């Protein structure tokens, strides 16, 4: 479970307590009175601040309601860049501090004594007011290096399949903005997103230290991005890498859903690892996404020879929970684990990160007593309903041939329609054709069409060698490589450049010559078809000359015999027919002798 789950924020009636954006499109803030007696609250230079005492060094976190899901595909990485630039001037230090950029928030956190915490927070806010943009290109390079060493986990592509190439789906993509973002774009992002009205501070102390300067630009509280949907039907399935079974779903934030996630994780571990021996890791997680919804994730690994068995066990666990076959001991164990989170010293300080996160997103704040009561009230029927909701909205990534047998629909692999335009055959595969039209591009493959329309293009990367790669908002991608398709001239590339909106274009640097793709060489067909005999050239021989002479003279004699015979007797026609057959045989014999090659001349 994440830090946000350490508190009593989720309830089945959360929508009744969540404010809606006002006329200025800002998220309404929950009532802080619920925290009285547990967590102190005030404002510092317009920034809401929560604090609660805990012995030892101070720990503080400055949260902003902005993350990757707020970006577009061409600007991915801009929030991460702001975070890096804001921390640059702090330099090397023994102080424990860092920053983090998530889907819906950015966090700056620090642990130290009062002076160190004040210096850190003041420095971050000062940098946000005046970013060291002379470092922009260097930080871009650092982020590209960081991305290259990070690698992709088994769940990395699931956001793309669910949301497409926008919003929460951008978590599946590289940070394209590290190639093209300008200083003005980064500065504007900081000025409009990293504002006092879009921030929350939490700190583990019985008071706020003197000297805090959280001066930031004024702005507005920006609600979490609205979720997009690239799945026409759920539950759905996609093919993933061998060795991994992964499931995600979007569920309404509730105490029952959090309890279900705990039961699911325990059931997967027990059935797939302890009983079946199919998996080493088998777990589930529940993470708030925004004010109203959370992401439920389940995962299990398996050796290739055990994948089918692991998948069957995975589906069976869900089927059992959806049917309401939940033992009371399972419910009690899961509930007990969540309740034990409150059995800690300095409870208010332990709950600060979660309360700050809920305040930032506009989710209601619950006292520990209220949340304990809700946990105690969760029934087996509540768990069954949560399991059904999770499965019905689920996306299952399988390492095997599919999961239609479990009632899941394959996620769309191809576009429903194509575009009309000029045809450019692949130089590698006769069954593949690129279509460049006035409204979009289509790649025609043997199994279906992949289309990106210009008015729904999330991003188009460009290379100086003429290559273009278009990604649609739905996540479909078409790569236009002039070296791999016939007739993709600069004039056809100009059609793309003129049609795609400028804000979606991301110029990439030139590629080395050896990295420009070339069509694979095709095998040259043999000049003769295998299995067909080669006919030798003809030869003139004495036998041929004799037979050719007979074939030439006989038609003349035959003509004379037939004409004279008809005058004397009409019955002469029958011998005449035999004469014509003899002529046919003579011609065939002459041709055969001409083509024949004696063994002596081979």
XYZ file of C-alpha atoms in Angstrom:
602
model
C 0.000 0.000 0.000
C 1.173 3.555 -0.649
C 1.611 6.354 1.837
C -1.785 7.681 0.919
C -3.372 4.472 2.194
C -2.060 4.934 5.740
C -4.984 7.116 6.595
C -8.733 7.112 6.725
C -9.419 8.817 3.445
C -11.470 6.266 1.551
C -15.130 5.564 2.098
C -18.010 4.227 0.099
C -19.740 7.621 0.381
C -16.755 9.676 -0.723
C -18.621 11.398 -3.539
C -20.974 13.015 -1.061
C -18.073 14.711 0.671
C -15.979 15.718 -2.308
C -16.305 19.301 -3.426
C -16.715 20.218 -7.067
C -14.706 22.897 -8.889
C -16.093 26.388 -8.490
C -16.574 28.968 -11.203
C -12.827 29.505 -11.365
C -12.393 25.742 -12.014
C -10.546 25.266 -8.740
C -10.985 22.221 -6.564
C -12.968 22.933 -3.402
C -10.901 22.305 -0.265
C -12.087 19.771 2.330
C -13.086 20.976 5.758
C -9.962 21.103 7.940
C -12.074 21.077 11.100
C -12.050 17.275 10.897
C -8.368 17.399 11.873
C -8.787 19.494 15.021
C -7.092 17.909 18.007
C -4.979 15.650 15.805
C -3.293 17.862 13.203
C -2.666 21.593 13.352
C -3.425 23.686 10.297
C -2.701 27.216 9.167
C -1.388 29.036 6.093
C 2.095 30.338 5.275
C 2.176 33.037 2.587
C -1.094 31.686 1.261
C 0.007 28.015 1.283
C -2.129 25.688 3.460
C 0.102 24.034 6.062
C -0.525 20.949 8.222
C 1.676 20.018 11.184
C 1.752 17.479 13.997
C 4.461 16.720 16.563
C 6.923 13.830 16.395
C 10.189 13.394 18.322
C 13.482 13.695 16.479
C 14.418 15.612 13.313
C 11.770 17.478 11.397
C 10.420 16.077 8.159
C 8.553 18.313 5.730
C 6.896 17.915 2.368
C 5.808 20.615 -0.062
C 3.193 19.215 -2.460
C 1.982 20.750 -5.720
C -1.081 19.564 -7.625
C 0.714 19.037 -10.935
C 2.230 15.938 -12.472
C 2.759 14.008 -15.668
C -0.954 13.555 -16.298
C -1.286 17.346 -16.692
C 1.147 17.422 -19.607
C 0.742 16.620 -23.299
C 2.858 14.080 -25.152
C 5.070 16.788 -26.743
C 5.632 18.432 -23.327
C 6.141 15.290 -21.232
C 8.908 15.921 -18.751
C 8.213 19.613 -18.176
C 7.110 19.025 -14.548
C 10.147 16.824 -13.947
C 12.377 19.548 -15.407
C 10.923 22.148 -13.057
C 11.539 19.804 -10.119
C 15.197 19.274 -11.115
C 15.829 22.958 -11.725
C 14.269 23.904 -8.382
C 16.701 21.611 -6.536
C 19.856 22.538 -8.450
C 21.027 25.437 -6.304
C 20.899 23.314 -3.156
C 23.972 21.497 -4.434
C 25.790 18.779 -2.497
C 24.731 18.479 1.120
C 24.512 15.985 3.956
C 20.893 17.035 4.284
C 18.392 14.296 3.401
C 16.211 15.810 0.704
C 14.796 15.001 -2.702
C 11.979 15.629 -5.143
C 9.502 13.343 -6.881
C 7.157 13.763 -9.835
C 4.095 11.509 -9.945
C 1.021 11.382 -12.183
C -1.017 13.952 -10.261
C 1.411 15.706 -7.906
C 4.985 16.845 -7.372
C 6.658 16.551 -3.982
C 9.696 18.265 -2.452
C 10.634 16.655 0.862
C 13.381 17.097 3.453
C 14.499 15.817 6.871
C 16.729 17.836 9.206
C 16.738 20.339 12.030
C 14.625 23.485 11.947
C 17.250 25.656 10.255
C 17.970 23.026 7.592
C 14.287 22.502 6.818
C 13.673 26.260 6.593
C 16.697 26.721 4.313
C 15.544 23.902 2.038
C 11.917 25.022 1.728
C 12.875 28.653 1.242
C 15.419 27.641 -1.401
C 12.908 25.558 -3.325
C 10.362 28.384 -3.372
C 13.008 30.933 -4.373
C 14.112 28.686 -7.243
C 10.519 28.197 -8.382
C 10.146 31.971 -8.537
C 13.345 32.275 -10.589
C 14.378 28.999 -12.190
C 18.060 28.640 -13.211
C 17.122 28.222 -16.849
C 20.741 28.485 -17.939
C 20.842 24.866 -16.753
C 17.955 23.796 -18.994
C 19.898 21.854 -21.640
C 22.056 20.162 -19.007
C 19.006 19.057 -17.006
C 17.341 17.776 -20.178
C 20.363 15.572 -20.780
C 20.266 14.373 -17.170
C 16.596 13.411 -17.493
C 17.267 11.498 -20.716
C 20.082 9.646 -18.963
C 17.839 8.924 -15.997
C 15.133 7.547 -18.289
C 17.633 5.334 -20.101
C 18.785 3.711 -16.872
C 15.320 3.365 -15.334
C 13.993 0.570 -17.553
C 10.390 -0.519 -17.940
C 8.524 -2.644 -15.439
C 5.934 -5.293 -16.259
C 3.086 -2.812 -15.723
C 4.610 0.052 -17.686
C 2.387 -0.277 -20.795
C -0.955 -0.699 -19.053
C -1.643 3.067 -18.697
C -1.233 3.452 -22.470
C -3.782 0.718 -23.186
C -6.297 2.181 -20.734
C -5.935 5.921 -21.298
C -4.165 6.350 -24.651
C -1.399 8.872 -25.298
C -2.791 11.557 -23.002
C -3.501 12.228 -19.336
C -2.692 9.287 -17.101
C -1.582 7.305 -20.147
C 1.540 9.476 -20.475
C 3.163 7.415 -17.717
C 3.881 4.812 -20.433
C 5.867 7.224 -22.635
C 9.344 8.679 -22.762
C 9.675 12.327 -21.796
C 9.603 13.817 -25.307
C 9.749 17.335 -23.915
C 13.384 16.808 -22.920
C 14.204 17.236 -26.626
C 12.194 20.303 -27.535
C 10.967 22.307 -24.514
C 12.050 25.926 -24.513
C 12.984 28.113 -21.558
C 9.777 30.117 -22.001
C 7.649 26.973 -21.855
C 9.326 25.738 -18.673
C 9.106 29.164 -17.031
C 5.410 29.465 -17.889
C 4.721 25.994 -16.462
C 6.364 26.955 -13.170
C 4.532 30.271 -12.973
C 1.089 28.755 -13.568
C 1.353 25.356 -11.832
C 3.789 25.846 -8.963
C 1.719 28.486 -7.209
C 0.677 29.083 -3.620
C -2.937 28.240 -4.472
C -1.898 24.891 -5.942
C 0.249 23.755 -3.011
C 0.057 22.163 0.448
C 2.806 21.977 3.090
C 3.070 19.340 5.829
C 5.634 19.258 8.606
C 6.311 17.031 11.627
C 6.481 19.523 14.461
C 4.259 21.059 17.104
C 4.680 24.424 15.409
C 5.918 25.892 12.159
C 9.540 27.072 12.416
C 10.392 30.758 12.215
C 11.739 32.222 9.017
C 9.696 30.217 6.518
C 9.340 32.093 3.224
C 6.984 30.212 0.941
C 6.327 33.182 -1.302
C 5.053 31.860 -4.641
C 3.053 33.280 -7.547
C -0.678 33.484 -7.076
C -2.770 31.105 -9.126
C -5.632 28.678 -8.635
C -6.125 25.169 -7.350
C -6.058 22.983 -10.452
C -8.235 19.871 -10.264
C -6.786 16.519 -11.246
C -7.037 15.816 -14.985
C -10.189 14.169 -16.237
C -9.503 10.560 -17.175
C -9.592 9.523 -20.829
C -10.620 6.069 -22.023
C -9.001 4.043 -24.824
C -10.805 0.791 -24.012
C -14.181 0.441 -25.775
C -15.039 -2.664 -23.742
C -14.007 -3.949 -20.316
C -12.970 -6.291 -18.889
C -10.259 -6.453 -21.518
C -6.981 -8.267 -22.048
C -3.694 -7.554 -23.805
C -0.629 -9.621 -24.531
C 2.453 -8.821 -22.422
C 5.912 -10.166 -21.743
C 6.538 -13.706 -20.648
C 6.746 -14.269 -16.926
C 4.296 -11.566 -15.828
C 0.540 -11.448 -15.168
C -0.703 -7.938 -14.414
C -4.155 -6.495 -13.784
C -5.317 -2.917 -13.321
C -8.711 -1.401 -12.753
C -10.182 1.956 -11.821
C -12.521 1.790 -8.821
C -14.421 4.379 -6.854
C -12.496 5.392 -3.746
C -14.037 3.638 -0.793
C -13.126 1.859 2.402
C -14.587 -1.356 0.983
C -12.366 -1.127 -2.113
C -9.272 -0.684 0.065
C -10.279 -3.747 2.118
C -10.891 -5.738 -1.071
C -7.388 -4.891 -2.349
C -5.918 -6.233 0.881
C -7.964 -9.455 0.628
C -7.055 -9.856 -3.048
C -3.332 -9.552 -2.355
C -3.511 -12.138 0.414
C -5.590 -14.541 -1.710
C -3.197 -14.308 -4.667
C -0.199 -14.942 -2.422
C -1.855 -17.915 -0.765
C -3.188 -19.577 -3.936
C -0.370 -18.840 -6.398
C 2.649 -19.080 -4.136
C 1.858 -21.059 -1.035
C -0.577 -23.595 -2.520
C 0.227 -23.785 -6.209
C 3.900 -22.859 -6.199
C 3.367 -21.024 -9.498
C 4.607 -17.589 -8.414
C 7.216 -15.980 -6.227
C 5.570 -12.537 -6.157
C 1.799 -12.291 -5.921
C 0.345 -9.056 -4.589
C -2.230 -6.293 -4.940
C -2.219 -2.548 -4.360
C -4.764 0.256 -4.009
C -3.612 3.808 -4.810
C -5.792 6.945 -4.951
C -5.719 8.496 -8.432
C -7.789 11.638 -7.876
C -10.533 12.884 -5.567
C -13.045 10.218 -6.563
C -11.210 7.235 -8.033
C -8.347 4.902 -7.210
C -6.217 2.494 -9.223
C -6.319 -1.132 -8.171
C -3.337 -3.208 -9.293
C -2.675 -6.941 -8.998
C 0.445 -8.783 -10.110
C 1.933 -12.272 -10.199
C 5.081 -13.639 -11.803
C 5.600 -17.150 -13.177
C 8.131 -19.300 -14.980
C 7.276 -19.946 -18.668
C 6.213 -23.526 -17.971
C 3.901 -22.378 -15.150
C 2.317 -19.354 -16.852
C -0.920 -21.052 -17.892
C -1.420 -22.495 -14.421
C -0.646 -19.145 -12.791
C -3.090 -17.343 -15.072
C -5.793 -19.880 -14.312
C -5.205 -19.466 -10.590
C -5.212 -15.667 -10.943
C -8.599 -15.700 -12.682
C -9.963 -18.219 -10.187
C -9.109 -15.950 -7.245
C -11.073 -13.114 -8.825
C -13.973 -15.427 -9.642
C -14.162 -16.617 -6.039
C -14.156 -13.087 -4.614
C -16.676 -11.855 -7.186
C -18.988 -14.685 -6.187
C -18.795 -13.550 -2.564
C -16.943 -16.641 -1.384
C -14.952 -14.723 1.178
C -14.138 -16.336 4.471
C -14.848 -14.246 7.546
C -11.250 -14.868 8.623
C -10.022 -13.292 5.377
C -12.131 -10.194 5.997
C -11.061 -9.985 9.632
C -7.374 -10.350 8.766
C -7.494 -7.655 6.095
C -9.481 -5.298 8.313
C -7.131 -5.938 11.226
C -4.083 -5.022 9.155
C -5.631 -1.702 8.125
C -6.741 -0.962 11.677
C -3.218 -1.577 13.009
C -2.021 1.388 11.010
C -3.598 3.523 13.702
C -1.795 1.744 16.515
C 1.331 3.855 16.177
C 2.811 6.601 18.332
C 2.481 10.150 17.064
C -0.478 9.213 14.889
C -1.082 12.747 13.647
C 2.455 13.004 12.247
C 2.134 9.583 10.593
C -1.041 10.691 8.819
C 0.302 14.035 7.588
C 1.370 12.921 4.049
C -2.002 11.339 3.385
C -4.020 14.236 4.760
C -1.958 16.676 2.676
C -2.507 14.557 -0.429
C -6.275 14.431 0.118
C -6.372 18.166 0.791
C -4.452 18.747 -2.442
C -6.807 16.572 -4.526
C -10.018 17.749 -2.858
C -10.881 14.420 -1.251
C -12.694 14.568 2.073
C -10.761 14.248 5.325
C -11.768 11.607 7.853
C -10.810 11.323 11.486
C -9.229 8.032 12.612
C -12.382 7.308 14.604
C -14.588 7.707 11.533
C -12.367 5.504 9.437
C -12.190 2.805 12.122
C -15.987 2.750 12.193
C -16.143 2.349 8.414
C -13.600 -0.464 8.479
C -15.611 -2.275 11.115
C -18.761 -1.868 9.009
C -17.351 -3.510 5.851
C -19.170 -6.785 5.130
C -18.571 -9.762 2.847
C -21.223 -8.343 0.530
C -19.299 -5.033 0.333
C -16.167 -6.960 -0.640
C -18.087 -8.873 -3.296
C -19.393 -5.642 -4.829
C -15.892 -4.140 -4.820
C -14.534 -7.287 -6.518
C -17.207 -7.082 -9.208
C -16.517 -3.407 -9.827
C -12.793 -4.092 -10.120
C -13.221 -7.010 -12.522
C -15.830 -5.282 -14.691
C -13.493 -2.339 -15.313
C -10.345 -4.432 -15.472
C -7.493 -4.742 -17.937
C -5.556 -8.003 -17.710
C -2.102 -8.352 -19.250
C -1.314 -11.978 -19.976
C 1.883 -13.685 -21.159
C 0.032 -16.436 -23.004
C -2.124 -16.559 -26.115
C -5.085 -14.729 -24.605
C -7.789 -14.709 -21.949
C -11.020 -14.731 -23.945
C -11.891 -17.996 -22.222
C -12.193 -16.002 -18.983
C -14.738 -13.594 -20.464
C -12.282 -10.814 -21.386
C -12.312 -8.947 -24.696
C -8.985 -8.332 -26.472
C -8.100 -4.642 -26.419
C -8.161 -3.048 -29.906
C -5.040 -3.894 -31.887
C -6.080 -1.999 -35.009
C -8.002 1.122 -35.992
C -11.633 0.798 -37.091
C -11.076 2.764 -40.329
C -8.349 4.054 -42.601
C -7.800 7.155 -44.725
C -7.649 7.606 -48.486
C -4.581 9.060 -50.151
C -1.421 8.151 -52.031
C -0.254 4.541 -51.704
C 3.346 3.793 -50.777
C 4.219 0.081 -50.874
C 6.656 -1.300 -48.362
C 10.053 -2.115 -49.845
C 10.295 -5.065 -47.465
C 6.858 -6.668 -47.475
C 4.438 -6.752 -50.421
C 1.507 -7.082 -47.992
C 2.225 -3.758 -46.230
C 1.260 -0.359 -47.615
C 1.526 3.160 -46.215
C -1.260 5.593 -47.099
C -0.609 9.327 -46.806
C -3.830 11.306 -47.049
C -5.191 14.769 -46.455
C -6.794 13.790 -43.137
C -4.267 11.338 -41.725
C -1.975 8.406 -42.338
C -2.787 4.694 -42.387
C -0.533 1.669 -42.281
C -2.248 -1.219 -44.018
C -1.098 -4.519 -42.557
C -2.257 -8.055 -43.392
C -4.226 -8.244 -40.131
C -5.728 -4.731 -40.101
C -5.280 -0.966 -40.326
C -3.403 1.410 -38.036
C -4.525 5.012 -38.480
C -3.502 8.349 -36.990
C -5.631 11.320 -37.971
C -4.017 14.738 -37.973
C -6.762 16.315 -35.857
C -6.247 13.590 -33.195
C -2.467 13.473 -33.334
C -0.923 13.569 -29.867
C 2.589 14.101 -31.217
C 4.650 13.841 -34.388
C 8.394 13.467 -34.050
C 10.534 14.652 -36.952
C 14.069 13.831 -38.106
C 16.256 15.825 -40.513
C 16.441 12.744 -42.775
C 12.686 13.028 -43.421
C 11.408 10.418 -40.977
C 8.143 11.197 -39.209
C 6.465 9.223 -36.419
C 2.845 10.038 -35.602
C 1.152 8.972 -32.362
C -2.604 9.334 -32.024
C -4.423 10.317 -28.852
C -5.712 6.739 -28.766
C -2.139 5.433 -28.578
C -1.864 4.056 -32.127
C 1.399 4.906 -33.872
C 2.504 5.088 -37.516
C 6.175 5.496 -38.416
C 6.813 7.104 -41.811
C 10.336 6.156 -42.942
C 11.083 7.399 -46.486
C 13.739 4.708 -46.845
C 11.272 1.882 -46.236
C 8.351 2.882 -48.503
C 8.245 3.616 -52.178
C 7.424 7.126 -53.339
C 7.662 8.877 -49.954
C 9.122 12.008 -51.469
C 9.811 15.315 -49.726
C 6.530 16.520 -51.221
C 4.602 13.791 -49.420
C 6.431 14.537 -46.146
C 5.459 18.181 -46.618
C 1.800 17.103 -46.517
C 2.332 15.747 -43.005
C 4.246 18.799 -41.851
C 1.518 21.134 -43.059
C -1.360 19.108 -41.609
C -0.163 18.247 -38.080
C -0.724 21.098 -35.572
C 2.506 22.893 -34.700
C 2.061 22.270 -30.971
C 2.141 18.510 -31.615
C 5.475 18.553 -33.491
C 8.616 17.418 -31.646
C 11.883 17.838 -33.603
C 14.452 15.148 -32.783
C 18.172 15.326 -33.542
C 19.749 13.813 -36.637
C 20.494 10.109 -36.613
C 23.798 8.541 -37.498
C 23.760 7.106 -41.005
C 23.896 3.538 -39.727
C 20.773 4.134 -37.603
C 18.604 5.158 -40.540
C 16.621 2.032 -41.408
C 17.188 0.370 -44.766
C 14.968 -2.221 -46.431
C 16.134 -5.766 -45.966
C 17.601 -7.257 -49.129
C 15.301 -9.661 -50.922
C 16.626 -12.879 -52.450
C 17.046 -12.651 -56.244
C 14.958 -15.378 -57.905
C 16.811 -17.983 -59.943
C 16.681 -17.350 -63.736
C 15.107 -20.791 -64.262
C 12.173 -22.178 -62.348
C 13.193 -25.241 -60.427
C 11.730 -28.466 -61.847
C 11.275 -27.215 -65.448
C 13.618 -28.822 -68.006
C 15.705 -26.530 -70.180
C 15.079 -27.062 -73.880
C 18.241 -27.311 -76.030
C 18.763 -25.132 -79.071
C 17.688 -26.601 -82.444
C 20.165 -28.234 -84.868
C 20.018 -28.787 -88.654
C 20.804 -32.433 -89.500
C 20.433 -34.561 -92.711
C 17.475 -36.419 -91.249
C 15.831 -33.079 -90.470
C 16.403 -31.893 -94.079
C 14.895 -35.105 -95.490
C 11.808 -34.930 -93.269
C 11.383 -31.188 -93.926
C 11.483 -31.814 -97.688
C 8.765 -34.478 -97.421
C 6.645 -32.127 -95.294
C 7.030 -29.436 -97.970
C 6.386 -31.556 -101.107
C 3.546 -33.684 -99.740
C 1.019 -30.791 -99.361
C 1.427 -30.008 -103.085
C 0.846 -33.630 -104.121
C -2.070 -33.910 -101.718
C -3.715 -30.808 -103.124
C -3.473 -32.168 -106.663
C -4.861 -35.573 -105.686
C -7.803 -34.075 -103.821
C -8.777 -31.679 -106.619
C -8.612 -34.328 -109.353
C -10.278 -36.930 -107.130
C -13.323 -34.708 -106.450
C -13.866 -34.314 -110.175
C -13.981 -38.076 -110.732
C -15.634 -39.227 -107.481
C -16.949 -37.382 -104.400
C -15.852 -40.322 -102.219
C -12.255 -39.216 -102.633
C -12.654 -36.868 -99.633
C -12.027 -39.629 -97.114
C -8.523 -40.560 -98.413
C -7.850 -36.844 -98.645
C -8.475 -36.475 -94.922
C -5.890 -39.176 -94.272
C -3.448 -37.235 -96.393
C -3.879 -34.141 -94.227
C -3.162 -36.227 -91.124
C 0.015 -37.518 -92.757
C 1.111 -33.924 -93.372
C 0.547 -33.074 -89.710
C 2.721 -36.027 -88.693
C 5.506 -34.983 -91.110
C 5.615 -31.420 -89.680
C 5.775 -32.724 -86.105
C 8.567 -35.109 -87.013
C 10.587 -32.343 -88.668
C 10.285 -30.055 -85.624
C 11.278 -32.890 -83.308
C 14.379 -33.659 -85.361
C 15.349 -29.971 -85.331
C 15.168 -29.805 -81.541
C 16.760 -33.140 -80.908
C 20.370 -33.114 -79.746
C 22.353 -36.282 -80.196
C 24.446 -37.511 -77.308
C 27.578 -36.952 -79.377
C 27.036 -33.162 -79.455
C 26.180 -32.627 -75.729
